[in-house]
Each structure stands twice: as structure tokens, then as C-alpha cells.
């Protein structure tokens, strides 16, 4: 929540597992069609090496696979980000990726390509967009639309996460309830 933002160029960032459920390969097609936008892919997983190789083969200069980074370095990338991207493939309807909570805590705009419970969480937030998963055309269209808007940081999202999803805070609330019950 203490991030400062310095976005000179529109940048889309994905942080998390690069695996089968996330289908991040769709971003290669998106990056190929939006050469004026940079894409940071942060994380690791079974799909990472193959996607990096495909990006090199098609000579994509605007997509960067950064691997795992520590918290301080991650904050550096968040502060250069215009839009955070997340996706879950069909079949993961009951999942809510933990990255969505982290994304919301930054206050940055969020584009979620997916269905199910995660959509219910995203719809509670400001500055967030839901689209169908795995559709490069839909992702491109939505990124262009968001790029045309002035970037807004959502203090509502930051506060919502702080008030409802910080473990330490929830533990204290639970302790207070238990103290009242047992006293």
C-alpha cells in the first residue's frame, strides 16, 4: 500500500505461477498485437521456459520474463505497472487466486480473465475488469480500452483488503470474539 507510481509507458504485469491453469501463453499473442505496450511476466512454473522460447522465436521485444523476484524488487515493478493481469482457465470455478488479494492491495487496475468465485471477488472491487479467459482478442480490446483511460489508484481496494483480508487483523478480531465468549 506504500507504493509510489511512475508509469511513463503503459505496462501490463502478471505476477504468479506460470502453469497450466493460468494459460499465460495468451499474452504472447496479445503482446504481438500491442507492440507499444510492455508486458512483465513475474514468477515461475512449468510453462515458463517454453513461453520464453516462443517469445524469442517470434522476436517479441515487449514481453519480459523476469522469473521469481523478492518483495523489494516486486514493488519496483508494481510501481511501473499500469494494469495487473490475472487469468484462470475454465475448470477452476471455485478458485480465487491469492494474487488477486495482493493485486487489490496495490490499488492498481486489475484485468481478470476467468470465471467462478474469483469473478465474485473482483466485482466487489473498484478499478477492475472481468473478461472471458483465453481470448487474445478480448484481452487486446480491453487493454486498449483501459489504456485510453487515465490511470486511477483505488484507495477503496487498498482499504477493503486492509479491513477484510489481513491475517494479523483477522486473528485479533477472532481473539477478541473468543475472549468475549470465554470470559
Coordinates of N, CA and C in Angstrom, one line a residue:
X1 N 0.8 -1.2 0.0 CA 0.0 0.0 0.0 C 0.9 1.3 0.0
X2 N 2.1 1.1 0.2 CA 3.0 2.3 0.3 C 3.7 2.5 -1.0
X3 N 3.2 2.0 -2.1 CA 3.8 2.2 -3.4 C 3.7 3.6 -3.9
X4 N 4.7 4.0 -4.7 CA 4.6 5.2 -5.4 C 4.7 4.8 -6.9
X5 N 4.0 5.5 -7.7 CA 3.8 5.0 -9.1 C 4.5 6.0 -10.1
X6 N 5.2 5.4 -11.0 CA 6.0 6.1 -12.0 C 5.8 5.4 -13.3
X7 N 4.7 5.6 -14.0 CA 4.4 4.9 -15.2 C 4.5 5.9 -16.4
X8 N 5.6 5.8 -17.1 CA 5.8 6.6 -18.3 C 5.2 5.9 -19.5
X9 N 5.2 4.6 -19.5 CA 4.8 3.8 -20.6 C 3.7 2.8 -20.0
X10 N 2.7 2.6 -20.8 CA 1.6 1.7 -20.4 C 2.3 0.3 -20.3
X11 N 2.1 -0.3 -19.1 CA 2.7 -1.6 -18.8 C 1.7 -2.6 -18.2
X12 N 1.7 -3.8 -18.7 CA 0.8 -4.8 -18.1 C 1.7 -5.8 -17.4
X13 N 1.4 -6.1 -16.1 CA 2.2 -7.0 -15.3 C 1.4 -8.2 -14.8
X14 N 2.0 -9.4 -14.9 CA 1.4 -10.6 -14.4 C 2.4 -11.1 -13.3
X15 N 1.9 -11.4 -12.1 CA 2.7 -12.0 -11.1 C 2.1 -13.3 -10.6
X16 N 2.9 -14.3 -10.6 CA 2.4 -15.6 -10.1 C 2.9 -16.8 -10.8
X17 N 2.2 -17.9 -10.6 CA 2.6 -19.2 -11.2 C 2.4 -19.1 -12.7
X18 N 3.3 -19.7 -13.4 CA 3.2 -19.8 -14.8 C 3.0 -21.2 -15.2
X19 N 1.8 -21.7 -15.0 CA 1.5 -23.1 -15.1 C 0.3 -23.3 -16.1
X20 N -0.2 -24.5 -16.0 CA -1.2 -24.9 -16.9 C -2.5 -24.2 -16.7
X21 N -2.9 -23.9 -15.4 CA -4.2 -23.3 -15.1 C -4.2 -21.9 -15.5
X22 N -3.1 -21.2 -15.6 CA -3.1 -19.7 -15.8 C -3.1 -19.4 -17.3
X23 N -2.6 -20.3 -18.2 CA -2.6 -20.1 -19.6 C -2.1 -18.8 -20.0
X24 N -0.9 -18.4 -19.5 CA -0.3 -17.1 -19.7 C 0.2 -17.0 -21.1
X25 N 0.3 -18.1 -21.9 CA 0.7 -18.1 -23.3 C -0.1 -17.1 -24.1
X26 N -1.3 -16.9 -23.7 CA -2.2 -16.0 -24.4 C -1.6 -14.6 -24.5
X27 N -0.8 -14.2 -23.5 CA -0.2 -12.9 -23.5 C 0.9 -12.7 -24.6
X28 N 1.4 -13.8 -25.2 CA 2.3 -13.7 -26.3 C 1.6 -13.1 -27.5
X29 N 0.4 -13.7 -27.8 CA -0.4 -13.2 -28.9 C -0.8 -11.7 -28.6
X30 N -1.2 -11.4 -27.4 CA -1.6 -10.1 -27.0 C -0.4 -9.1 -27.2
X31 N 0.8 -9.5 -26.7 CA 2.0 -8.6 -26.9 C 2.4 -8.4 -28.4
X32 N 2.2 -9.4 -29.2 CA 2.5 -9.3 -30.6 C 1.6 -8.3 -31.3
X33 N 0.4 -8.1 -30.7 CA -0.6 -7.2 -31.3 C -0.6 -5.8 -30.7
X34 N 0.1 -5.7 -29.5 CA 0.2 -4.4 -28.8 C 1.7 -4.0 -28.6
X35 N 2.4 -3.8 -29.6 CA 3.9 -3.6 -29.5 C 4.2 -2.4 -28.7
X36 N 3.3 -1.4 -28.6 CA 3.6 -0.2 -27.9 C 3.5 -0.4 -26.4
X37 N 3.1 -1.5 -25.9 CA 2.9 -1.8 -24.5 C 3.9 -2.9 -24.1
X38 N 4.5 -2.7 -22.9 CA 5.4 -3.7 -22.3 C 4.6 -4.6 -21.4
X39 N 5.0 -5.9 -21.4 CA 4.4 -6.9 -20.6 C 5.5 -7.5 -19.7
X40 N 5.3 -7.4 -18.3 CA 6.2 -8.1 -17.4 C 5.6 -9.3 -16.9
X41 N 6.2 -10.5 -17.0 CA 5.8 -11.7 -16.5 C 6.7 -12.1 -15.4
X42 N 6.2 -12.1 -14.2 CA 7.0 -12.3 -13.0 C 6.5 -13.6 -12.3
X43 N 7.4 -14.5 -12.1 CA 7.1 -15.8 -11.5 C 7.8 -16.9 -12.2
X44 N 7.4 -18.1 -11.8 CA 8.0 -19.3 -12.4 C 6.9 -20.4 -12.5
X45 N 7.2 -21.4 -13.2 CA 6.3 -22.6 -13.3 C 6.6 -23.4 -14.5
X46 N 5.8 -24.5 -14.7 CA 6.1 -25.5 -15.7 C 6.1 -24.9 -17.1
X47 N 5.4 -23.8 -17.3 CA 5.2 -23.3 -18.7 C 6.2 -22.2 -19.0
X48 N 7.0 -21.7 -18.0 CA 7.8 -20.5 -18.2 C 8.8 -20.7 -19.3
X49 N 9.6 -21.7 -19.3 CA 10.7 -21.9 -20.2 C 10.2 -22.0 -21.7
X50 N 9.1 -22.7 -21.8 CA 8.5 -22.9 -23.2 C 8.0 -21.5 -23.7
X51 N 7.4 -20.8 -22.8 CA 6.8 -19.5 -23.3 C 8.0 -18.5 -23.6
X52 N 9.0 -18.5 -22.8 CA 10.2 -17.7 -23.1 C 10.8 -18.0 -24.5
X53 N 10.9 -19.3 -24.7 CA 11.4 -19.7 -26.0 C 10.5 -19.3 -27.2
X54 N 9.2 -19.4 -27.0 CA 8.3 -19.0 -28.1 C 8.4 -17.5 -28.3
X55 N 8.5 -16.7 -27.2 CA 8.7 -15.3 -27.3 C 9.9 -14.9 -28.1
X56 N 11.0 -15.6 -27.9 CA 12.3 -15.4 -28.6 C 12.1 -15.7 -30.1
X57 N 11.4 -16.9 -30.3 CA 11.3 -17.4 -31.7 C 10.5 -16.3 -32.6
X58 N 9.5 -15.7 -32.0 CA 8.7 -14.7 -32.7 C 9.2 -13.3 -32.5
X59 N 10.4 -13.2 -31.9 CA 11.1 -12.0 -31.7 C 10.3 -10.9 -31.0
X60 N 9.6 -11.2 -29.9 CA 8.9 -10.3 -29.1 C 9.8 -9.5 -28.3
X61 N 9.9 -8.2 -28.5 CA 10.8 -7.3 -27.7 C 10.1 -6.6 -26.6
X62 N 8.7 -6.8 -26.4 CA 8.0 -6.1 -25.4 C 7.4 -7.0 -24.3
X63 N 7.9 -8.2 -24.3 CA 7.5 -9.1 -23.2 C 8.7 -9.6 -22.5
X64 N 8.7 -9.5 -21.1 CA 9.9 -9.7 -20.3 C 9.5 -10.8 -19.3
X65 N 10.2 -11.9 -19.3 CA 10.0 -13.0 -18.3 C 11.1 -12.7 -17.2
X66 N 10.7 -12.3 -16.1 CA 11.6 -11.9 -15.0 C 11.9 -13.0 -14.0
X67 N 11.2 -14.1 -14.0 CA 11.4 -15.1 -13.0 C 10.9 -14.7 -11.7
X68 N 11.3 -15.4 -10.6 CA 10.9 -15.0 -9.3 C 11.7 -13.8 -8.8
X69 N 11.1 -12.9 -8.1 CA 11.7 -11.7 -7.6 C 11.4 -11.5 -6.1
X70 N 12.2 -10.9 -5.4 CA 11.9 -10.7 -3.9 C 11.0 -9.5 -3.8
X71 N 10.4 -9.3 -2.6 CA 9.4 -8.3 -2.4 C 9.8 -6.9 -2.8
X72 N 11.1 -6.5 -2.4 CA 11.5 -5.1 -2.8 C 11.6 -4.9 -4.3
X73 N 12.0 -5.9 -5.0 CA 12.1 -5.8 -6.4 C 10.7 -5.9 -7.0
X74 N 9.8 -6.7 -6.4 CA 8.4 -6.7 -6.9 C 7.8 -5.4 -6.8
X75 N 8.0 -4.7 -5.7 CA 7.5 -3.3 -5.5 C 7.9 -2.4 -6.6
X76 N 9.2 -2.6 -7.1 CA 9.7 -1.7 -8.2 C 8.9 -2.0 -9.4
X77 N 8.5 -3.2 -9.7 CA 7.7 -3.5 -10.9 C 6.3 -3.0 -10.8
X78 N 5.7 -3.2 -9.6 CA 4.4 -2.7 -9.3 C 4.3 -1.2 -9.6
X79 N 5.4 -0.5 -9.2 CA 5.3 1.0 -9.3 C 5.5 1.4 -10.8
X80 N 5.9 0.5 -11.6 CA 6.0 0.8 -13.1 C 4.8 0.2 -13.9
X81 N 3.8 -0.3 -13.1 CA 2.7 -1.0 -13.8 C 1.5 -0.1 -14.0
X82 N 0.9 -0.3 -15.1 CA -0.4 0.4 -15.4 C -1.6 -0.5 -15.2
X83 N -1.4 -1.8 -15.4 CA -2.5 -2.7 -15.3 C -2.0 -4.1 -14.9
X84 N -2.6 -4.7 -13.9 CA -2.3 -6.0 -13.4 C -3.2 -7.0 -14.1
X85 N -2.6 -8.1 -14.6 CA -3.4 -9.2 -15.3 C -3.3 -10.5 -14.5
X86 N -4.5 -11.1 -14.5 CA -4.6 -12.5 -14.0 C -5.5 -13.3 -14.8
X87 N -5.3 -14.6 -14.9 CA -6.2 -15.4 -15.6 C -6.2 -16.8 -15.0
X88 N -7.4 -17.4 -15.0 CA -7.5 -18.9 -14.7 C -8.4 -19.5 -15.8
X89 N -8.0 -20.6 -16.3 CA -8.7 -21.3 -17.3 C -10.0 -21.9 -16.8
X90 N -10.9 -22.2 -17.7 CA -12.1 -22.9 -17.3 C -11.8 -24.1 -16.5
X91 N -12.7 -24.5 -15.6 CA -12.4 -25.7 -14.8 C -11.9 -25.3 -13.4
X92 N -11.7 -24.1 -13.2 CA -11.2 -23.6 -11.9 C -12.2 -22.7 -11.2
X93 N -13.4 -23.0 -11.4 CA -14.5 -22.1 -11.0 C -14.5 -21.8 -9.5
X94 N -14.1 -22.7 -8.6 CA -14.1 -22.5 -7.2 C -12.9 -21.8 -6.7
X95 N -11.9 -21.6 -7.5 CA -10.6 -21.0 -7.1 C -10.7 -19.4 -7.1
X96 N -10.0 -18.8 -6.0 CA -9.8 -17.4 -6.0 C -8.3 -17.3 -5.8
X97 N -7.5 -16.9 -6.9 CA -6.1 -16.9 -6.8 C -5.7 -15.8 -5.7
X98 N -4.7 -16.2 -4.9 CA -4.3 -15.3 -3.8 C -3.7 -14.0 -4.4
X99 N -3.2 -14.1 -5.7 CA -2.6 -12.9 -6.3 C -3.6 -11.8 -6.4
X100 N -4.9 -12.1 -6.5 CA -6.0 -11.1 -6.6 C -6.0 -10.2 -5.4
X101 N -5.8 -10.8 -4.2 CA -5.8 -10.0 -3.0 C -4.6 -9.1 -3.0
X102 N -3.4 -9.6 -3.4 CA -2.2 -8.8 -3.5 C -2.4 -7.6 -4.5
X103 N -3.0 -8.0 -5.6 CA -3.2 -7.0 -6.7 C -4.1 -5.9 -6.1
X104 N -5.2 -6.3 -5.5 CA -6.2 -5.3 -4.9 C -5.5 -4.4 -3.9
X105 N -4.6 -4.9 -3.1 CA -3.9 -4.1 -2.1 C -3.0 -3.0 -2.7
X106 N -2.6 -3.2 -4.0 CA -1.8 -2.1 -4.6 C -2.7 -1.0 -5.1
X107 N -3.9 -1.2 -5.3 CA -4.8 -0.2 -5.8 C -4.8 0.0 -7.3
X108 N -3.9 -0.7 -8.0 CA -3.8 -0.7 -9.4 C -5.0 -1.3 -10.1
X109 N -5.3 -0.9 -11.4 CA -6.3 -1.5 -12.1 C -6.0 -3.0 -12.3
X110 N -7.1 -3.8 -12.3 CA -6.9 -5.3 -12.5 C -7.8 -5.8 -13.6
X111 N -7.2 -6.6 -14.5 CA -7.9 -7.3 -15.5 C -7.9 -8.7 -15.2
X112 N -9.0 -9.3 -15.0 CA -9.1 -10.7 -14.7 C -9.8 -11.5 -15.8
X113 N -9.2 -12.4 -16.4 CA -9.8 -13.3 -17.4 C -10.1 -14.6 -16.7
X114 N -11.4 -14.8 -16.4 CA -11.7 -16.1 -15.7 C -13.2 -16.1 -15.4
X115 N -13.6 -17.1 -14.7 CA -15.0 -17.4 -14.3 C -15.0 -17.8 -12.9
X116 N -16.2 -17.9 -12.3 CA -16.4 -18.5 -11.0 C -16.2 -17.6 -9.8
X117 N -15.8 -18.1 -8.7 CA -15.7 -17.4 -7.4 C -14.8 -16.2 -7.5
X118 N -13.7 -16.3 -8.3 CA -12.8 -15.1 -8.4 C -13.5 -13.9 -9.0
X119 N -14.5 -14.2 -9.9 CA -15.2 -13.1 -10.5 C -16.1 -12.4 -9.4
X120 N -16.6 -13.2 -8.5 CA -17.4 -12.6 -7.4 C -16.5 -11.6 -6.6
X121 N -15.3 -12.0 -6.3 CA -14.4 -11.2 -5.6 C -14.1 -9.9 -6.4
X122 N -13.7 -10.1 -7.6 CA -13.3 -8.9 -8.5 C -14.5 -7.9 -8.6
X123 N -15.7 -8.4 -8.7 CA -16.8 -7.5 -8.8 C -17.1 -6.6 -7.6
X124 N -16.5 -7.0 -6.5 CA -16.6 -6.1 -5.3 C -15.6 -5.0 -5.3
X125 N -14.6 -5.1 -6.1 CA -13.6 -4.1 -6.2 C -13.9 -3.0 -7.2
X126 N -13.2 -1.9 -7.0 CA -13.2 -0.8 -8.0 C -12.1 -1.0 -9.0
X127 N -12.2 -0.3 -10.1 CA -11.0 -0.3 -11.0 C -10.6 -1.7 -11.5
X128 N -11.6 -2.6 -11.6 CA -11.3 -3.9 -12.0 C -12.2 -4.4 -13.1
X129 N -11.7 -5.3 -13.9 CA -12.4 -5.7 -15.1 C -12.4 -7.2 -15.3
X130 N -13.5 -7.8 -15.7 CA -13.6 -9.2 -15.9 C -14.0 -9.5 -17.3
X131 N -13.2 -10.5 -17.9 CA -13.5 -10.9 -19.3 C -13.3 -12.4 -19.3
X132 N -13.7 -13.0 -20.4 CA -13.6 -14.4 -20.6 C -12.2 -14.8 -20.7
X133 N -11.8 -16.0 -20.2 CA -10.4 -16.5 -20.3 C -10.0 -16.9 -21.7
X134 N -8.7 -16.8 -21.9 CA -8.1 -17.4 -23.1 C -8.4 -16.7 -24.4
X135 N -9.0 -15.6 -24.4 CA -9.3 -14.9 -25.7 C -8.4 -13.7 -25.9
X136 N -7.4 -13.9 -26.8 CA -6.5 -12.8 -27.0 C -7.2 -11.6 -27.6
X137 N -8.2 -11.8 -28.4 CA -8.9 -10.6 -29.0 C -9.6 -9.8 -27.9
X138 N -10.2 -10.5 -27.0 CA -10.9 -9.8 -25.9 C -10.0 -9.1 -25.0
X139 N -8.8 -9.8 -24.7 CA -7.8 -9.1 -23.8 C -7.2 -7.9 -24.5
X140 N -6.9 -8.0 -25.8 CA -6.4 -6.8 -26.5 C -7.4 -5.7 -26.5
X141 N -8.7 -6.0 -26.8 CA -9.7 -4.9 -26.8 C -9.8 -4.3 -25.4
X142 N -9.8 -5.0 -24.3 CA -9.9 -4.5 -23.0 C -8.7 -3.7 -22.6
X143 N -7.5 -4.2 -22.9 CA -6.3 -3.4 -22.6 C -6.3 -2.1 -23.3
X144 N -6.7 -2.1 -24.6 CA -6.8 -0.8 -25.4 C -7.7 0.2 -24.7
X145 N -8.9 -0.4 -24.3 CA -9.9 0.5 -23.6 C -9.3 1.1 -22.3
X146 N -8.7 0.2 -21.5 CA -8.1 0.7 -20.2 C -6.9 1.7 -20.5
X147 N -6.1 1.4 -21.5 CA -5.0 2.3 -21.9 C -5.5 3.7 -22.2
X148 N -6.7 3.8 -22.8 CA -7.3 5.1 -23.2 C -7.8 5.9 -22.0
X149 N -7.9 5.3 -20.8 CA -8.3 6.0 -19.6 C -7.1 6.5 -18.8
X150 N -7.4 7.5 -18.0 CA -6.3 7.9 -17.1 C -6.2 6.9 -16.0
X151 N -5.0 6.6 -15.6 CA -4.8 5.6 -14.5 C -5.2 6.2 -13.2
X152 N -6.0 5.4 -12.5 CA -6.5 5.8 -11.2 C -6.1 4.7 -10.2
X153 N -5.6 5.1 -9.0 CA -5.3 4.2 -8.0 C -6.5 4.1 -7.1
X154 N -7.0 2.9 -6.8 CA -8.2 2.7 -5.9 C -7.8 2.6 -4.5
X155 N -8.1 3.6 -3.7 CA -7.9 3.6 -2.3 C -9.0 2.7 -1.6
X156 N -10.1 2.6 -2.3 CA -11.2 1.7 -1.8 C -10.6 0.2 -1.7
X157 N -10.0 -0.2 -2.8 CA -9.5 -1.6 -2.9 C -8.4 -1.8 -1.8
X158 N -7.5 -0.8 -1.7 CA -6.5 -0.9 -0.6 C -7.1 -1.1 0.7
X159 N -8.1 -0.3 1.0 CA -8.8 -0.3 2.3 C -9.6 -1.6 2.5
X160 N -10.2 -2.0 1.5 CA -11.0 -3.2 1.5 C -10.2 -4.4 1.9
X161 N -9.0 -4.5 1.3 CA -8.1 -5.6 1.7 C -7.6 -5.5 3.1
X162 N -7.2 -4.3 3.4 CA -6.7 -4.0 4.8 C -7.7 -4.4 5.9
X163 N -9.0 -4.0 5.6 CA -10.0 -4.3 6.6 C -10.5 -5.7 6.7
X164 N -10.4 -6.4 5.6 CA -11.0 -7.7 5.5 C -10.1 -8.9 5.3
X165 N -8.9 -8.7 4.9 CA -8.1 -9.9 4.5 C -6.6 -9.9 5.0
X166 N -6.3 -9.0 6.0 CA -5.0 -9.1 6.6 C -5.1 -10.1 7.8
X167 N -4.3 -11.1 7.7 CA -4.3 -12.2 8.7 C -4.2 -11.7 10.1
X168 N -3.2 -10.9 10.3 CA -3.0 -10.4 11.7 C -4.2 -9.7 12.3
X169 N -4.9 -8.9 11.4 CA -6.0 -8.2 11.8 C -7.2 -9.1 12.1
X170 N -7.4 -10.1 11.2 CA -8.5 -11.1 11.4 C -8.2 -12.0 12.7
X171 N -6.9 -12.3 12.9 CA -6.6 -13.0 14.1 C -7.0 -12.3 15.4
X172 N -6.7 -11.0 15.4 CA -7.1 -10.1 16.5 C -8.6 -10.1 16.7
X173 N -9.3 -10.0 15.6 CA -10.8 -10.0 15.7 C -11.3 -11.3 16.3
X174 N -10.7 -12.4 15.8 CA -11.1 -13.7 16.3 C -10.8 -13.8 17.8
X175 N -9.6 -13.4 18.2 CA -9.2 -13.4 19.6 C -10.1 -12.7 20.5
X176 N -10.6 -11.5 20.0 CA -11.5 -10.7 20.8 C -12.8 -11.4 20.9
X177 N -13.3 -12.0 19.9 CA -14.6 -12.8 19.9 C -14.4 -13.9 20.9
X178 N -13.3 -14.6 20.9 CA -13.1 -15.8 21.8 C -13.0 -15.3 23.2
X179 N -12.3 -14.2 23.4 CA -12.2 -13.6 24.8 C -13.5 -13.2 25.4
X180 N -14.4 -12.6 24.6 CA -15.7 -12.3 25.0 C -16.6 -13.5 25.3
X181 N -16.4 -14.5 24.5 CA -17.2 -15.7 24.7 C -16.8 -16.5 25.9
X182 N -15.5 -16.6 26.2 CA -15.0 -17.4 27.3 C -14.8 -16.6 28.6
X183 N -15.1 -15.3 28.6 CA -14.9 -14.5 29.8 C -16.2 -14.4 30.6

